[in-house]
């Protein structure tokens, strides 16, 4: 089964993604302000509990005009937080954990764990400068801290591999690829969850090491986005040069493209993300982990 196209993919800003499945649209960390249909079921995967990752799903659950149910899967602490706002009959907020496999929106979903990118740049001087930059905008910094305190416990951080019966295997690595990523973790992911397309967040401080990390994962195509760009712009921090990184990734033999808001039709995606799929074979194999079963409606 060669030449299977990647499904329609839309970057929503922050870490938000929307991917078309045979069973409907699947959102990953939809941000606040994302356009989510109120009269059609919503499917969502949440990587962790930081405010910008939970905000869109929370707002959708709270929307009094919503008439269609939500099915969301996330780590148990995030689920406990969201269930308080699940009021439409049929809403399902399901806890999942690394090693589980379940189906959602026409995809088989495999769950794995990653560690969050560092909050401060490397080096004492650079770290102190960053803290001073944040301190220079105390109101913004306080709002971010308070939002985090009001939200759920953010751990664990979850990644997802999406396998469609007729499409590419997509590895959503969130904010887990950075200068402190454990190489052994990548080796385990490559072996257990081979993928055709890797979707990864970028911080400028990690750009130099990312091509090697991408190559280690083994996916032939990479989609890049800058998850924290709104905050970095607000604080006046350096921004990632995603086009330069995409060129560097292409230089080591991988296909790469920058994801920008509004890319919803596969025809608008750069040819770089045309992948060959082994998804059907993957679905026919034994699950790569000892499956813990379907997501749980419990804690």
PDB file of C-alpha atoms in Angstrom:
ATOM      1  CA  UNK A   1       0.000   0.000   0.000  1.00  0.00           C
ATOM      2  CA  UNK A   2       2.252   2.777  -1.307  1.00  0.00           C
ATOM      3  CA  UNK A   3       1.597   6.451  -1.875  1.00  0.00           C
ATOM      4  CA  UNK A   4      -1.318   6.746   0.566  1.00  0.00           C
ATOM      5  CA  UNK A   5      -1.912  10.436   1.241  1.00  0.00           C
ATOM      6  CA  UNK A   6      -1.693  12.127   4.590  1.00  0.00           C
ATOM      7  CA  UNK A   7      -5.222  13.046   5.760  1.00  0.00           C
ATOM      8  CA  UNK A   8      -6.414  16.647   5.746  1.00  0.00           C
ATOM      9  CA  UNK A   9      -4.438  18.488   8.408  1.00  0.00           C
ATOM     10  CA  UNK A  10      -5.031  21.930   9.880  1.00  0.00           C
ATOM     11  CA  UNK A  11      -2.706  23.752  12.280  1.00  0.00           C
ATOM     12  CA  UNK A  12      -4.809  25.744  14.755  1.00  0.00           C
ATOM     13  CA  UNK A  13      -2.058  27.756  16.438  1.00  0.00           C
ATOM     14  CA  UNK A  14      -0.268  27.083  19.723  1.00  0.00           C
ATOM     15  CA  UNK A  15      -0.078  23.250  19.795  1.00  0.00           C
ATOM     16  CA  UNK A  16      -3.484  22.776  18.192  1.00  0.00           C
ATOM     17  CA  UNK A  17      -4.018  20.380  15.298  1.00  0.00           C
ATOM     18  CA  UNK A  18      -7.119  19.147  13.498  1.00  0.00           C
ATOM     19  CA  UNK A  19      -6.866  15.960  11.429  1.00  0.00           C
ATOM     20  CA  UNK A  20      -9.625  14.432   9.319  1.00  0.00           C
ATOM     21  CA  UNK A  21     -10.419  10.807  10.105  1.00  0.00           C
ATOM     22  CA  UNK A  22     -12.918   8.418   8.585  1.00  0.00           C
ATOM     23  CA  UNK A  23     -14.992   8.789  11.754  1.00  0.00           C
ATOM     24  CA  UNK A  24     -14.911  12.598  11.883  1.00  0.00           C
ATOM     25  CA  UNK A  25     -12.453  15.329  12.787  1.00  0.00           C
ATOM     26  CA  UNK A  26      -9.879  14.666  15.479  1.00  0.00           C
ATOM     27  CA  UNK A  27      -8.523  17.673  17.378  1.00  0.00           C
ATOM     28  CA  UNK A  28      -5.287  17.618  19.331  1.00  0.00           C
ATOM     29  CA  UNK A  29      -4.870  20.311  22.004  1.00  0.00           C
ATOM     30  CA  UNK A  30      -7.295  22.726  20.330  1.00  0.00           C
ATOM     31  CA  UNK A  31      -6.491  26.217  21.659  1.00  0.00           C
ATOM     32  CA  UNK A  32      -8.872  28.877  22.920  1.00  0.00           C
ATOM     33  CA  UNK A  33     -10.641  30.480  19.984  1.00  0.00           C
ATOM     34  CA  UNK A  34     -10.468  27.421  17.739  1.00  0.00           C
ATOM     35  CA  UNK A  35     -13.568  27.132  15.543  1.00  0.00           C
ATOM     36  CA  UNK A  36     -15.263  23.967  16.793  1.00  0.00           C
ATOM     37  CA  UNK A  37     -18.685  22.956  15.460  1.00  0.00           C
ATOM     38  CA  UNK A  38     -21.358  23.080  18.137  1.00  0.00           C
ATOM     39  CA  UNK A  39     -23.763  20.722  16.348  1.00  0.00           C
ATOM     40  CA  UNK A  40     -21.331  17.937  15.418  1.00  0.00           C
ATOM     41  CA  UNK A  41     -19.554  15.509  17.759  1.00  0.00           C
ATOM     42  CA  UNK A  42     -16.044  16.593  18.704  1.00  0.00           C
ATOM     43  CA  UNK A  43     -13.150  14.170  19.204  1.00  0.00           C
ATOM     44  CA  UNK A  44     -10.094  15.424  21.087  1.00  0.00           C
ATOM     45  CA  UNK A  45      -6.747  14.185  22.351  1.00  0.00           C
ATOM     46  CA  UNK A  46      -5.030  16.319  24.987  1.00  0.00           C
ATOM     47  CA  UNK A  47      -1.288  15.918  25.474  1.00  0.00           C
ATOM     48  CA  UNK A  48      -1.068  17.483  28.954  1.00  0.00           C
ATOM     49  CA  UNK A  49      -2.631  19.926  31.353  1.00  0.00           C
ATOM     50  CA  UNK A  50      -0.878  23.233  30.643  1.00  0.00           C
ATOM     51  CA  UNK A  51      -3.479  25.987  30.111  1.00  0.00           C
ATOM     52  CA  UNK A  52      -3.024  26.548  26.371  1.00  0.00           C
ATOM     53  CA  UNK A  53      -3.430  22.813  25.709  1.00  0.00           C
ATOM     54  CA  UNK A  54      -6.686  22.471  27.654  1.00  0.00           C
ATOM     55  CA  UNK A  55      -8.313  25.843  26.928  1.00  0.00           C
ATOM     56  CA  UNK A  56     -10.080  25.046  23.661  1.00  0.00           C
ATOM     57  CA  UNK A  57     -11.654  21.813  24.873  1.00  0.00           C
ATOM     58  CA  UNK A  58     -12.670  23.450  28.163  1.00  0.00           C
ATOM     59  CA  UNK A  59     -14.313  26.382  26.374  1.00  0.00           C
ATOM     60  CA  UNK A  60     -16.144  24.000  24.047  1.00  0.00           C
ATOM     61  CA  UNK A  61     -17.451  21.918  26.946  1.00  0.00           C
ATOM     62  CA  UNK A  62     -18.650  25.081  28.687  1.00  0.00           C
ATOM     63  CA  UNK A  63     -20.338  26.597  25.621  1.00  0.00           C
ATOM     64  CA  UNK A  64     -24.101  26.784  26.374  1.00  0.00           C
ATOM     65  CA  UNK A  65     -24.889  26.657  22.655  1.00  0.00           C
ATOM     66  CA  UNK A  66     -23.258  23.251  22.218  1.00  0.00           C
ATOM     67  CA  UNK A  67     -25.719  20.489  21.342  1.00  0.00           C
ATOM     68  CA  UNK A  68     -23.385  17.663  20.210  1.00  0.00           C
ATOM     69  CA  UNK A  69     -21.293  15.495  22.545  1.00  0.00           C
ATOM     70  CA  UNK A  70     -17.558  15.614  23.119  1.00  0.00           C
ATOM     71  CA  UNK A  71     -15.322  12.578  23.326  1.00  0.00           C
ATOM     72  CA  UNK A  72     -11.919  13.480  24.751  1.00  0.00           C
ATOM     73  CA  UNK A  73      -8.987  11.362  25.912  1.00  0.00           C
ATOM     74  CA  UNK A  74      -6.236  12.650  28.180  1.00  0.00           C
ATOM     75  CA  UNK A  75      -4.235  11.758  31.277  1.00  0.00           C
ATOM     76  CA  UNK A  76      -6.306  11.123  34.391  1.00  0.00           C
ATOM     77  CA  UNK A  77      -5.680  14.523  36.110  1.00  0.00           C
ATOM     78  CA  UNK A  78      -6.812  16.390  32.985  1.00  0.00           C
ATOM     79  CA  UNK A  79      -9.901  14.199  32.725  1.00  0.00           C
ATOM     80  CA  UNK A  80     -10.910  14.865  36.330  1.00  0.00           C
ATOM     81  CA  UNK A  81     -10.675  18.584  35.611  1.00  0.00           C
ATOM     82  CA  UNK A  82     -12.680  18.461  32.380  1.00  0.00           C
ATOM     83  CA  UNK A  83     -15.456  16.183  33.647  1.00  0.00           C
ATOM     84  CA  UNK A  84     -16.811  19.004  35.796  1.00  0.00           C
ATOM     85  CA  UNK A  85     -17.880  20.724  32.578  1.00  0.00           C
ATOM     86  CA  UNK A  86     -19.214  17.737  30.605  1.00  0.00           C
ATOM     87  CA  UNK A  87     -22.946  18.523  30.618  1.00  0.00           C
ATOM     88  CA  UNK A  88     -24.274  17.375  27.236  1.00  0.00           C
ATOM     89  CA  UNK A  89     -25.677  13.816  27.207  1.00  0.00           C
ATOM     90  CA  UNK A  90     -23.160  11.537  25.585  1.00  0.00           C
ATOM     91  CA  UNK A  91     -20.069  13.504  26.652  1.00  0.00           C
ATOM     92  CA  UNK A  92     -17.183  11.081  27.287  1.00  0.00           C
ATOM     93  CA  UNK A  93     -14.016  12.227  29.042  1.00  0.00           C
ATOM     94  CA  UNK A  94     -11.778   9.170  29.089  1.00  0.00           C
ATOM     95  CA  UNK A  95      -8.478   8.684  30.914  1.00  0.00           C
ATOM     96  CA  UNK A  96      -5.668   7.107  28.929  1.00  0.00           C
ATOM     97  CA  UNK A  97      -2.079   6.216  29.776  1.00  0.00           C
ATOM     98  CA  UNK A  98       1.176   5.311  28.023  1.00  0.00           C
ATOM     99  CA  UNK A  99       0.981   1.891  26.416  1.00  0.00           C
ATOM    100  CA  UNK A 100      -2.731   1.969  25.678  1.00  0.00           C
ATOM    101  CA  UNK A 101      -4.343   1.585  22.273  1.00  0.00           C
ATOM    102  CA  UNK A 102      -7.883   2.665  21.441  1.00  0.00           C
ATOM    103  CA  UNK A 103      -9.940   3.891  18.488  1.00  0.00           C
ATOM    104  CA  UNK A 104     -11.158   7.432  17.909  1.00  0.00           C
ATOM    105  CA  UNK A 105     -12.534   9.222  14.821  1.00  0.00           C
ATOM    106  CA  UNK A 106     -11.497   6.351  12.573  1.00  0.00           C
ATOM    107  CA  UNK A 107      -7.911   6.206  13.848  1.00  0.00           C
ATOM    108  CA  UNK A 108      -6.183   3.597  15.975  1.00  0.00           C
ATOM    109  CA  UNK A 109      -4.467   5.638  18.697  1.00  0.00           C
ATOM    110  CA  UNK A 110      -1.299   4.450  20.462  1.00  0.00           C
ATOM    111  CA  UNK A 111      -0.278   6.420  23.550  1.00  0.00           C
ATOM    112  CA  UNK A 112       3.281   7.121  24.710  1.00  0.00           C
ATOM    113  CA  UNK A 113       4.939   9.487  27.176  1.00  0.00           C
ATOM    114  CA  UNK A 114       7.406  12.326  26.633  1.00  0.00           C
ATOM    115  CA  UNK A 115       9.184  14.908  28.776  1.00  0.00           C
ATOM    116  CA  UNK A 116       8.456  18.615  28.336  1.00  0.00           C
ATOM    117  CA  UNK A 117      10.925  20.964  26.687  1.00  0.00           C
ATOM    118  CA  UNK A 118      12.981  23.099  29.130  1.00  0.00           C
ATOM    119  CA  UNK A 119      11.463  26.422  30.125  1.00  0.00           C
ATOM    120  CA  UNK A 120      14.816  28.234  30.251  1.00  0.00           C
ATOM    121  CA  UNK A 121      17.577  28.374  27.616  1.00  0.00           C
ATOM    122  CA  UNK A 122      20.930  26.638  28.229  1.00  0.00           C
ATOM    123  CA  UNK A 123      23.647  28.496  30.144  1.00  0.00           C
ATOM    124  CA  UNK A 124      23.417  30.466  33.390  1.00  0.00           C
ATOM    125  CA  UNK A 125      23.709  33.830  31.676  1.00  0.00           C
ATOM    126  CA  UNK A 126      21.021  33.085  29.111  1.00  0.00           C
ATOM    127  CA  UNK A 127      18.726  31.639  31.789  1.00  0.00           C
ATOM    128  CA  UNK A 128      19.105  34.746  33.966  1.00  0.00           C
ATOM    129  CA  UNK A 129      18.432  36.974  30.976  1.00  0.00           C
ATOM    130  CA  UNK A 130      15.265  35.031  30.226  1.00  0.00           C
ATOM    131  CA  UNK A 131      14.072  35.401  33.819  1.00  0.00           C
ATOM    132  CA  UNK A 132      14.699  39.139  33.625  1.00  0.00           C
ATOM    133  CA  UNK A 133      12.717  39.330  30.381  1.00  0.00           C
ATOM    134  CA  UNK A 134       9.797  37.557  32.037  1.00  0.00           C
ATOM    135  CA  UNK A 135      10.036  39.735  35.172  1.00  0.00           C
ATOM    136  CA  UNK A 136       9.844  42.869  33.017  1.00  0.00           C
ATOM    137  CA  UNK A 137       6.220  41.950  32.208  1.00  0.00           C
ATOM    138  CA  UNK A 138       4.895  41.014  35.656  1.00  0.00           C
ATOM    139  CA  UNK A 139       1.199  41.124  34.820  1.00  0.00           C
ATOM    140  CA  UNK A 140       1.563  38.771  31.878  1.00  0.00           C
ATOM    141  CA  UNK A 141       3.809  36.453  33.890  1.00  0.00           C
ATOM    142  CA  UNK A 142       1.351  36.437  36.799  1.00  0.00           C
ATOM    143  CA  UNK A 143      -1.562  35.610  34.501  1.00  0.00           C
ATOM    144  CA  UNK A 144       0.313  32.630  33.089  1.00  0.00           C
ATOM    145  CA  UNK A 145       1.227  31.346  36.552  1.00  0.00           C
ATOM    146  CA  UNK A 146      -2.327  31.781  37.872  1.00  0.00           C
ATOM    147  CA  UNK A 147      -3.807  30.037  34.825  1.00  0.00           C
ATOM    148  CA  UNK A 148      -1.559  27.080  35.498  1.00  0.00           C
ATOM    149  CA  UNK A 149      -2.483  26.997  39.178  1.00  0.00           C
ATOM    150  CA  UNK A 150      -6.210  27.028  38.373  1.00  0.00           C
ATOM    151  CA  UNK A 151      -5.874  24.230  35.844  1.00  0.00           C
ATOM    152  CA  UNK A 152      -5.243  20.506  36.197  1.00  0.00           C
ATOM    153  CA  UNK A 153      -2.031  18.791  37.250  1.00  0.00           C
ATOM    154  CA  UNK A 154      -0.137  18.825  33.946  1.00  0.00           C
ATOM    155  CA  UNK A 155       1.601  15.429  34.136  1.00  0.00           C
ATOM    156  CA  UNK A 156       2.111  13.009  32.504  1.00  0.00           C
ATOM    157  CA  UNK A 157       2.801  14.424  29.049  1.00  0.00           C
ATOM    158  CA  UNK A 158       1.320  12.183  26.380  1.00  0.00           C
ATOM    159  CA  UNK A 159       2.101  11.671  22.723  1.00  0.00           C
ATOM    160  CA  UNK A 160      -0.063   9.834  20.228  1.00  0.00           C
ATOM    161  CA  UNK A 161       0.441   7.798  17.089  1.00  0.00           C
ATOM    162  CA  UNK A 162      -2.561   7.931  14.768  1.00  0.00           C
ATOM    163  CA  UNK A 163      -2.966   5.063  12.312  1.00  0.00           C
ATOM    164  CA  UNK A 164      -5.698   5.202   9.706  1.00  0.00           C
ATOM    165  CA  UNK A 165      -6.579   2.107   7.719  1.00  0.00           C
ATOM    166  CA  UNK A 166      -5.999   3.940   4.425  1.00  0.00           C
ATOM    167  CA  UNK A 167      -3.632   6.719   5.426  1.00  0.00           C
ATOM    168  CA  UNK A 168      -0.301   7.685   6.915  1.00  0.00           C
ATOM    169  CA  UNK A 169       0.822   6.800  10.418  1.00  0.00           C
ATOM    170  CA  UNK A 170       1.170  10.158  12.187  1.00  0.00           C
ATOM    171  CA  UNK A 171       3.335  10.554  15.288  1.00  0.00           C
ATOM    172  CA  UNK A 172       2.255  13.551  17.388  1.00  0.00           C
ATOM    173  CA  UNK A 173       5.237  14.247  19.635  1.00  0.00           C
ATOM    174  CA  UNK A 174       4.000  17.527  21.071  1.00  0.00           C
ATOM    175  CA  UNK A 175       6.670  19.487  22.920  1.00  0.00           C
ATOM    176  CA  UNK A 176       8.799  16.452  23.740  1.00  0.00           C
ATOM    177  CA  UNK A 177      11.677  16.850  21.265  1.00  0.00           C
ATOM    178  CA  UNK A 178      14.427  19.111  22.576  1.00  0.00           C
ATOM    179  CA  UNK A 179      18.049  19.249  23.729  1.00  0.00           C
ATOM    180  CA  UNK A 180      17.322  17.147  26.831  1.00  0.00           C
ATOM    181  CA  UNK A 181      15.358  14.401  25.102  1.00  0.00           C
ATOM    182  CA  UNK A 182      16.680  10.981  26.041  1.00  0.00           C
ATOM    183  CA  UNK A 183      18.046   9.124  23.001  1.00  0.00           C
ATOM    184  CA  UNK A 184      16.909   5.831  24.483  1.00  0.00           C
ATOM    185  CA  UNK A 185      13.339   7.153  24.515  1.00  0.00           C
ATOM    186  CA  UNK A 186      13.569   7.875  20.789  1.00  0.00           C
ATOM    187  CA  UNK A 187      14.960   4.434  20.055  1.00  0.00           C
ATOM    188  CA  UNK A 188      12.053   2.837  21.910  1.00  0.00           C
ATOM    189  CA  UNK A 189       9.504   4.980  20.075  1.00  0.00           C
ATOM    190  CA  UNK A 190      11.068   4.231  16.687  1.00  0.00           C
ATOM    191  CA  UNK A 191      10.940   0.505  17.381  1.00  0.00           C
ATOM    192  CA  UNK A 192       7.463   0.371  18.914  1.00  0.00           C
ATOM    193  CA  UNK A 193       5.640   3.076  16.952  1.00  0.00           C
ATOM    194  CA  UNK A 194       7.073   3.516  13.453  1.00  0.00           C
ATOM    195  CA  UNK A 195       5.567   6.494  11.661  1.00  0.00           C
ATOM    196  CA  UNK A 196       5.333   8.065   8.217  1.00  0.00           C
ATOM    197  CA  UNK A 197       4.843  11.632   9.425  1.00  0.00           C
ATOM    198  CA  UNK A 198       6.201  13.280  12.580  1.00  0.00           C
ATOM    199  CA  UNK A 199       4.533  16.427  13.948  1.00  0.00           C
ATOM    200  CA  UNK A 200       6.769  18.323  16.373  1.00  0.00           C
ATOM    201  CA  UNK A 201       6.845  21.622  18.256  1.00  0.00           C
ATOM    202  CA  UNK A 202       9.986  23.750  18.029  1.00  0.00           C
ATOM    203  CA  UNK A 203      11.726  26.155  20.392  1.00  0.00           C
ATOM    204  CA  UNK A 204      14.554  28.223  18.856  1.00  0.00           C
ATOM    205  CA  UNK A 205      17.004  27.106  21.551  1.00  0.00           C
ATOM    206  CA  UNK A 206      16.609  23.498  20.368  1.00  0.00           C
ATOM    207  CA  UNK A 207      16.805  24.036  16.616  1.00  0.00           C
ATOM    208  CA  UNK A 208      20.417  22.876  16.314  1.00  0.00           C
ATOM    209  CA  UNK A 209      19.751  19.425  17.782  1.00  0.00           C
ATOM    210  CA  UNK A 210      16.360  18.760  16.225  1.00  0.00           C
ATOM    211  CA  UNK A 211      17.431  17.393  12.815  1.00  0.00           C
ATOM    212  CA  UNK A 212      19.354  14.583  14.498  1.00  0.00           C
ATOM    213  CA  UNK A 213      16.406  13.833  16.796  1.00  0.00           C
ATOM    214  CA  UNK A 214      14.041  13.691  13.829  1.00  0.00           C
ATOM    215  CA  UNK A 215      16.371  11.344  11.980  1.00  0.00           C
ATOM    216  CA  UNK A 216      16.580   9.093  15.031  1.00  0.00           C
ATOM    217  CA  UNK A 217      12.799   8.714  15.150  1.00  0.00           C
ATOM    218  CA  UNK A 218      12.856   7.451  11.578  1.00  0.00           C
ATOM    219  CA  UNK A 219       9.766   9.110  10.070  1.00  0.00           C
ATOM    220  CA  UNK A 220      10.539  10.223   6.493  1.00  0.00           C
ATOM    221  CA  UNK A 221       8.476  13.422   6.750  1.00  0.00           C
ATOM    222  CA  UNK A 222       8.302  16.104   9.469  1.00  0.00           C
ATOM    223  CA  UNK A 223       5.784  18.902  10.088  1.00  0.00           C
ATOM    224  CA  UNK A 224       7.128  21.786  12.206  1.00  0.00           C
ATOM    225  CA  UNK A 225       5.295  24.388  14.296  1.00  0.00           C
ATOM    226  CA  UNK A 226       6.232  26.845  17.059  1.00  0.00           C
ATOM    227  CA  UNK A 227       3.928  26.010  19.948  1.00  0.00           C
ATOM    228  CA  UNK A 228       4.785  28.921  22.260  1.00  0.00           C
ATOM    229  CA  UNK A 229       5.054  31.676  19.654  1.00  0.00           C
ATOM    230  CA  UNK A 230       2.245  33.861  21.122  1.00  0.00           C
ATOM    231  CA  UNK A 231       3.929  33.932  24.536  1.00  0.00           C
ATOM    232  CA  UNK A 232       7.368  34.493  23.026  1.00  0.00           C
ATOM    233  CA  UNK A 233       6.050  37.416  20.992  1.00  0.00           C
ATOM    234  CA  UNK A 234       4.330  38.890  24.059  1.00  0.00           C
ATOM    235  CA  UNK A 235       7.543  38.737  26.104  1.00  0.00           C
ATOM    236  CA  UNK A 236       9.765  39.866  23.240  1.00  0.00           C
ATOM    237  CA  UNK A 237      11.697  36.570  23.168  1.00  0.00           C
ATOM    238  CA  UNK A 238      13.521  35.206  20.106  1.00  0.00           C
ATOM    239  CA  UNK A 239      11.375  33.250  17.654  1.00  0.00           C
ATOM    240  CA  UNK A 240      12.212  30.058  15.813  1.00  0.00           C
ATOM    241  CA  UNK A 241      13.215  30.247  12.159  1.00  0.00           C
ATOM    242  CA  UNK A 242      11.090  27.333  11.041  1.00  0.00           C
ATOM    243  CA  UNK A 243      11.930  27.746   7.368  1.00  0.00           C
ATOM    244  CA  UNK A 244      15.648  27.478   8.110  1.00  0.00           C
ATOM    245  CA  UNK A 245      15.022  24.418  10.258  1.00  0.00           C
ATOM    246  CA  UNK A 246      12.950  22.825   7.490  1.00  0.00           C
ATOM    247  CA  UNK A 247      15.850  23.395   5.103  1.00  0.00           C
ATOM    248  CA  UNK A 248      18.270  21.803   7.582  1.00  0.00           C
ATOM    249  CA  UNK A 249      15.968  18.814   7.944  1.00  0.00           C
ATOM    250  CA  UNK A 250      15.760  18.470   4.163  1.00  0.00           C
ATOM    251  CA  UNK A 251      19.551  18.560   4.116  1.00  0.00           C
ATOM    252  CA  UNK A 252      19.727  15.269   6.023  1.00  0.00           C
ATOM    253  CA  UNK A 253      17.364  13.540   3.631  1.00  0.00           C
ATOM    254  CA  UNK A 254      13.983  14.002   5.335  1.00  0.00           C
ATOM    255  CA  UNK A 255      10.979  15.771   3.870  1.00  0.00           C
ATOM    256  CA  UNK A 256       9.964  18.778   5.949  1.00  0.00           C
ATOM    257  CA  UNK A 257       7.343  21.507   5.946  1.00  0.00           C
ATOM    258  CA  UNK A 258       6.319  24.356   8.216  1.00  0.00           C
ATOM    259  CA  UNK A 259       2.742  24.170   9.505  1.00  0.00           C
ATOM    260  CA  UNK A 260       0.996  27.515   9.436  1.00  0.00           C
ATOM    261  CA  UNK A 261      -2.539  28.347  10.654  1.00  0.00           C
ATOM    262  CA  UNK A 262      -5.258  27.656   8.130  1.00  0.00           C
ATOM    263  CA  UNK A 263      -3.731  24.732   6.239  1.00  0.00           C
ATOM    264  CA  UNK A 264      -6.827  22.543   6.072  1.00  0.00           C
ATOM    265  CA  UNK A 265      -6.770  20.851   2.655  1.00  0.00           C
ATOM    266  CA  UNK A 266      -4.169  18.204   1.822  1.00  0.00           C
ATOM    267  CA  UNK A 267      -3.710  19.940  -1.520  1.00  0.00           C
ATOM    268  CA  UNK A 268      -2.415  23.020   0.303  1.00  0.00           C
ATOM    269  CA  UNK A 269       0.244  21.062   2.157  1.00  0.00           C
ATOM    270  CA  UNK A 270       3.727  21.180   0.686  1.00  0.00           C
ATOM    271  CA  UNK A 271       4.620  18.140  -1.386  1.00  0.00           C
ATOM    272  CA  UNK A 272       7.191  17.453   1.330  1.00  0.00           C
ATOM    273  CA  UNK A 273       4.497  15.828   3.432  1.00  0.00           C
ATOM    274  CA  UNK A 274       3.406  13.333   0.797  1.00  0.00           C
ATOM    275  CA  UNK A 275       4.219  10.059   2.525  1.00  0.00           C
ATOM    276  CA  UNK A 276       4.122   6.376   1.854  1.00  0.00           C
ATOM    277  CA  UNK A 277       2.036   4.511   4.349  1.00  0.00           C
ATOM    278  CA  UNK A 278       2.406   1.228   6.127  1.00  0.00           C
ATOM    279  CA  UNK A 279      -0.651   1.897   8.241  1.00  0.00           C
ATOM    280  CA  UNK A 280      -2.708  -1.115   7.171  1.00  0.00           C
ATOM    281  CA  UNK A 281       0.125  -3.501   7.941  1.00  0.00           C
ATOM    282  CA  UNK A 282       0.651  -1.786  11.275  1.00  0.00           C
ATOM    283  CA  UNK A 283      -2.980  -2.236  12.225  1.00  0.00           C
ATOM    284  CA  UNK A 284      -2.832  -5.917  11.352  1.00  0.00           C
ATOM    285  CA  UNK A 285       0.160  -6.505  13.632  1.00  0.00           C
ATOM    286  CA  UNK A 286      -0.046  -7.174  17.337  1.00  0.00           C
ATOM    287  CA  UNK A 287      -0.198  -3.865  19.265  1.00  0.00           C
ATOM    288  CA  UNK A 288       3.328  -2.561  19.949  1.00  0.00           C
ATOM    289  CA  UNK A 289       2.845  -2.374  23.712  1.00  0.00           C
ATOM    290  CA  UNK A 290       1.101  -4.603  26.186  1.00  0.00           C
ATOM    291  CA  UNK A 291      -2.257  -2.957  25.704  1.00  0.00           C
ATOM    292  CA  UNK A 292      -3.939  -1.574  28.777  1.00  0.00           C
ATOM    293  CA  UNK A 293      -7.243  -1.565  26.910  1.00  0.00           C
ATOM    294  CA  UNK A 294      -9.577   1.265  25.999  1.00  0.00           C
ATOM    295  CA  UNK A 295      -9.447   4.638  27.721  1.00  0.00           C
ATOM    296  CA  UNK A 296     -11.134   4.611  31.056  1.00  0.00           C
ATOM    297  CA  UNK A 297     -14.113   6.658  32.097  1.00  0.00           C
ATOM    298  CA  UNK A 298     -12.801   6.412  35.646  1.00  0.00           C
ATOM    299  CA  UNK A 299     -10.188   8.565  37.397  1.00  0.00           C
TER     300      UNK A 299
END
